[in-house]
mmCIF file of C-alpha atoms in Angstrom:
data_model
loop_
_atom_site.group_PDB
_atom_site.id
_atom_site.type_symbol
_atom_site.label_atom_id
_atom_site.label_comp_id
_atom_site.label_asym_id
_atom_site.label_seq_id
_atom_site.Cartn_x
_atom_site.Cartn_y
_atom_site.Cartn_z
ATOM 1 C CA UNK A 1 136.490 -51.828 -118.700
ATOM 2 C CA UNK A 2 134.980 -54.734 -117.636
ATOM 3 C CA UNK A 3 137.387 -57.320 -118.690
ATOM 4 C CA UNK A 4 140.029 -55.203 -116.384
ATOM 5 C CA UNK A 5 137.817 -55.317 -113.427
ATOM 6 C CA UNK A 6 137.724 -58.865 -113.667
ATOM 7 C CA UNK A 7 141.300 -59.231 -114.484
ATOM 8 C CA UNK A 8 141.561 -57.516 -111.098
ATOM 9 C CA UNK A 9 139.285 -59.449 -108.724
ATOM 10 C CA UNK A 10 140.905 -62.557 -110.499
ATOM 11 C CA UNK A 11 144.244 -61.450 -109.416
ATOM 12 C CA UNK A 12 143.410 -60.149 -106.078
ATOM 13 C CA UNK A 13 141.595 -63.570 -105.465
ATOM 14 C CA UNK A 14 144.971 -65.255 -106.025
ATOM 15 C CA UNK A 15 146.645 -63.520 -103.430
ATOM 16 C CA UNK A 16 144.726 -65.406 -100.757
ATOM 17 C CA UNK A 17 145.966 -68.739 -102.576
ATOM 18 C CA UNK A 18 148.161 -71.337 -100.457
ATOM 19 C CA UNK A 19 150.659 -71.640 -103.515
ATOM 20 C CA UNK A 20 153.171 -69.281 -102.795
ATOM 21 C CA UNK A 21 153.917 -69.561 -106.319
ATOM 22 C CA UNK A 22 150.163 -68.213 -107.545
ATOM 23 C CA UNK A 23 150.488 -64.902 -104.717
ATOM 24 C CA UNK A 24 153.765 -64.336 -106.274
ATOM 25 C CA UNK A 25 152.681 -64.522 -109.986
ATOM 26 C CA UNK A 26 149.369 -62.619 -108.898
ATOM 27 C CA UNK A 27 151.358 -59.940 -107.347
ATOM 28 C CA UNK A 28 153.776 -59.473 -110.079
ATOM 29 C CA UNK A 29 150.948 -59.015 -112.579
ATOM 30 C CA UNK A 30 149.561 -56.782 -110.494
ATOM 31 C CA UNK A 31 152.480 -54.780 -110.121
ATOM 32 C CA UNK A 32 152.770 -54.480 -113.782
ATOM 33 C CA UNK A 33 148.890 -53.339 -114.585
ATOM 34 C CA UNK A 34 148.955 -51.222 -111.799
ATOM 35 C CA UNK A 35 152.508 -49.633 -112.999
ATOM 36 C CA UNK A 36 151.480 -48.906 -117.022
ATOM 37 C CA UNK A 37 147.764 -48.911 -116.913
ATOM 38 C CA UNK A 38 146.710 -46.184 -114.741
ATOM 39 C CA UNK A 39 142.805 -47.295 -115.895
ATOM 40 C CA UNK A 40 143.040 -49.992 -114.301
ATOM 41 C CA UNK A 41 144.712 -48.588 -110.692
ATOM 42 C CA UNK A 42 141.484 -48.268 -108.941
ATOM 43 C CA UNK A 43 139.928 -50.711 -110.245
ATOM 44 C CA UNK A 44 142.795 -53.121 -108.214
ATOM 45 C CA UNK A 45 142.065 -50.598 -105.364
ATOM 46 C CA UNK A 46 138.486 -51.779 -105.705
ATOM 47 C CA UNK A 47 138.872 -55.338 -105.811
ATOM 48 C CA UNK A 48 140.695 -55.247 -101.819
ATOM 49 C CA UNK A 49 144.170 -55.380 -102.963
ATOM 50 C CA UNK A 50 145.258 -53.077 -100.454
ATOM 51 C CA UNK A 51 144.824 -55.808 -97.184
ATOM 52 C CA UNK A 52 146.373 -58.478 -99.164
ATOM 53 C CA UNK A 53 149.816 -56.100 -100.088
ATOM 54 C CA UNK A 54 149.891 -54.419 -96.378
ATOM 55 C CA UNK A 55 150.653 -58.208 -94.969
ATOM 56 C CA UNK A 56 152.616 -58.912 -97.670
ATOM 57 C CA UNK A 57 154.734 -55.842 -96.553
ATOM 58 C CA UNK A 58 155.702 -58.202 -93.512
ATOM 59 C CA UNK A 59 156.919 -60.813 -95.185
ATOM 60 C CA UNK A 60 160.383 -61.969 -95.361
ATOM 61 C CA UNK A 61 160.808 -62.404 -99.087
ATOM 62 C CA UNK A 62 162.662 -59.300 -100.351
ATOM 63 C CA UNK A 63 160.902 -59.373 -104.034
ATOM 64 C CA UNK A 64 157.383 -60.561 -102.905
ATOM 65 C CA UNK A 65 157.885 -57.600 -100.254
ATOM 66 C CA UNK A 66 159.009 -54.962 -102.602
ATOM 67 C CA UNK A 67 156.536 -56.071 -105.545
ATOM 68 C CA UNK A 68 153.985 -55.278 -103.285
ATOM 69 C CA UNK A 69 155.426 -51.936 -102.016
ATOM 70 C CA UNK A 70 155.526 -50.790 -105.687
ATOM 71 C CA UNK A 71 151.656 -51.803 -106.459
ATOM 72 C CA UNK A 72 150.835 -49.712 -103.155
ATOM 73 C CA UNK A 73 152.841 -46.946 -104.639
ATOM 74 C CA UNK A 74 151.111 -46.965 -107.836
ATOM 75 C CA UNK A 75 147.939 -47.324 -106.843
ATOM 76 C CA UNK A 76 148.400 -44.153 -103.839
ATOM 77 C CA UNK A 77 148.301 -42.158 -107.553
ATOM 78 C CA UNK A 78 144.421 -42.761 -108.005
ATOM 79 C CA UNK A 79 143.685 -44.895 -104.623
ATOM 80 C CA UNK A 80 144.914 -42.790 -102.068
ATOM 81 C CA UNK A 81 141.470 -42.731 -99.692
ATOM 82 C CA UNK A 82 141.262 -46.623 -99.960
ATOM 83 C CA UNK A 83 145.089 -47.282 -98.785
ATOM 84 C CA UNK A 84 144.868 -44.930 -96.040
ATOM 85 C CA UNK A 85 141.596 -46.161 -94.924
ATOM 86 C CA UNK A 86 142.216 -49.928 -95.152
ATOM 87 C CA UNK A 87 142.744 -51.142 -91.533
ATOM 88 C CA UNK A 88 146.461 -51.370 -90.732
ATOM 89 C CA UNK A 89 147.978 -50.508 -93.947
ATOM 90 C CA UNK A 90 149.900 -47.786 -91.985
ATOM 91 C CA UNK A 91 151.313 -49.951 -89.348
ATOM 92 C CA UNK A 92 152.289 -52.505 -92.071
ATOM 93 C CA UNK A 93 153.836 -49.918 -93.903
ATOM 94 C CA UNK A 94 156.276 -48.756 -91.388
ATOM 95 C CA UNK A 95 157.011 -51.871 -90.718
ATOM 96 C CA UNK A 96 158.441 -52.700 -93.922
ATOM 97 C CA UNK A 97 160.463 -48.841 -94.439
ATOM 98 C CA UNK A 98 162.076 -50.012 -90.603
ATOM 99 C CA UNK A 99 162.127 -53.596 -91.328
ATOM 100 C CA UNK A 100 162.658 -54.588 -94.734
ATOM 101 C CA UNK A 101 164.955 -57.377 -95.805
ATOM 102 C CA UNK A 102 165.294 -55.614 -99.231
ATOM 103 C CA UNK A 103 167.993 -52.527 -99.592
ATOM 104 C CA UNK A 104 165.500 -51.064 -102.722
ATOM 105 C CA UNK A 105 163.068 -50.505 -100.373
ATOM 106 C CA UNK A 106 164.339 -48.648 -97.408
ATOM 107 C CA UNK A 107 166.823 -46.580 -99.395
ATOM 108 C CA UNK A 108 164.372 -45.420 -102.317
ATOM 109 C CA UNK A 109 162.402 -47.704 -103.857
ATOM 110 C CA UNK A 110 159.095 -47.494 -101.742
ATOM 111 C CA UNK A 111 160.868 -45.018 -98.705
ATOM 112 C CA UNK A 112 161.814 -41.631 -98.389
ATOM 113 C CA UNK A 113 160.497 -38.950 -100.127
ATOM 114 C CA UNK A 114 158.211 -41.235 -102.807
ATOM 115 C CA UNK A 115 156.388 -42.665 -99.491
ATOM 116 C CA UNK A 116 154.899 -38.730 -99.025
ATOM 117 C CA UNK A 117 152.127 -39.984 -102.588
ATOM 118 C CA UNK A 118 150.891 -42.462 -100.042
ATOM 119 C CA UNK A 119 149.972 -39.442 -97.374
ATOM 120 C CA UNK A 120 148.752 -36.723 -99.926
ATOM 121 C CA UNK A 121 148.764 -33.481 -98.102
ATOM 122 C CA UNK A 122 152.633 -33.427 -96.915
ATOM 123 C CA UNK A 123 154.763 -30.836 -98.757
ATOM 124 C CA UNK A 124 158.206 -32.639 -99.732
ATOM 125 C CA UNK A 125 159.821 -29.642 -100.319
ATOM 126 C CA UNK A 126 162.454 -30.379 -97.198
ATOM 127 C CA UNK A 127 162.427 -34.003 -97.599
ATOM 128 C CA UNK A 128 165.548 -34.149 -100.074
ATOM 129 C CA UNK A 129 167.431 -32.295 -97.209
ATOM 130 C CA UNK A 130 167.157 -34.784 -95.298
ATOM 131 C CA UNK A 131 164.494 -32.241 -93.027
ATOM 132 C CA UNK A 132 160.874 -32.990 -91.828
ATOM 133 C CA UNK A 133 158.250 -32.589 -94.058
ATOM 134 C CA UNK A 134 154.876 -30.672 -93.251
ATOM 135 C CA UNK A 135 151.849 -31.426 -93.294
ATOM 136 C CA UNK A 136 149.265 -28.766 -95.182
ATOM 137 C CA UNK A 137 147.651 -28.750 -91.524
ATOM 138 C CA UNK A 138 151.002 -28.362 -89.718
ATOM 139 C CA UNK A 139 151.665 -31.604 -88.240
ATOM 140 C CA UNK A 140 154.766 -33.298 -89.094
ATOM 141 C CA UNK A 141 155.536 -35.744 -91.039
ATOM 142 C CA UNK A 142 158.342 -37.632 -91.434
ATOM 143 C CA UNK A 143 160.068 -37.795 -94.942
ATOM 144 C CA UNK A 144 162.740 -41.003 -94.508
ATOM 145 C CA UNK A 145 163.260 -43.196 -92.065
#
């Protein structure tokens, strides 16, 4: 376990590199640990992945953007509490659902009805009809954009 915590904080460290090159291999690696080893999701979640991905998400580079939607959606499996509490992870988000340069991640890939694992508590029962979902505590929430 400890080898893939360091695997991690290596990996997260090279997202702050100035090689675009490095953040992009980082990120892809990270996609891929994240996707089939579930082990090692919150262990990324741990090493402050999450405010590295949410600026990525502004980015203009359609695969560095969606490679890091898809980490954020595998690690909202087991990570949940640290994306939604990391400091403008849901502003970035939106951001890339209204903005995004990439068609995989506004029609499906990261958007829409998937995006609800992010949020927990929102039933997505209505979301495939195109409807609102709700919230366990009644609020809205919306489903696609």
């Amino acid at each position: 376990m400890e080898v893939k915590r360091r695997t991690a904080r290596n990996l997260v460290a090279k997202l702050s590199s100035v090689s675009e090159q490095t953040r992009t291999e980082a990120l892809c690696e990270l996609r891929l640990i994240s996707k089939h080893d579930p082990e090692s999701q919150p262990l990324i979640a741990d090493a402050g992945v999450v405010p590295y991905l949410s600026e990525t998400l502004y980015g203009s580079s359609p695969t560095i953007q969606e490679n890091a939607a898809s980490t954020l959606l595998n690690l909202s499996i087991t990570s949940r509490a640290s994306l939604m509490s990391t400091r403008g992870f849901l502003d970035a988000l939106s951001h890339a659902l209204i903005n995004s340069p990439s068609p995989s991640i506004e029609s499906g890939q990261f958007g829409g009805p998937r995006c609800g694992s992010c949020f927990g508590g929102v039933d997505r029962q209505g979301c495939e009809d195109g409807d609102r979902g709700r919230r366990h505590d009644g609020a809205g929430a919306d489903c696609g954009v």
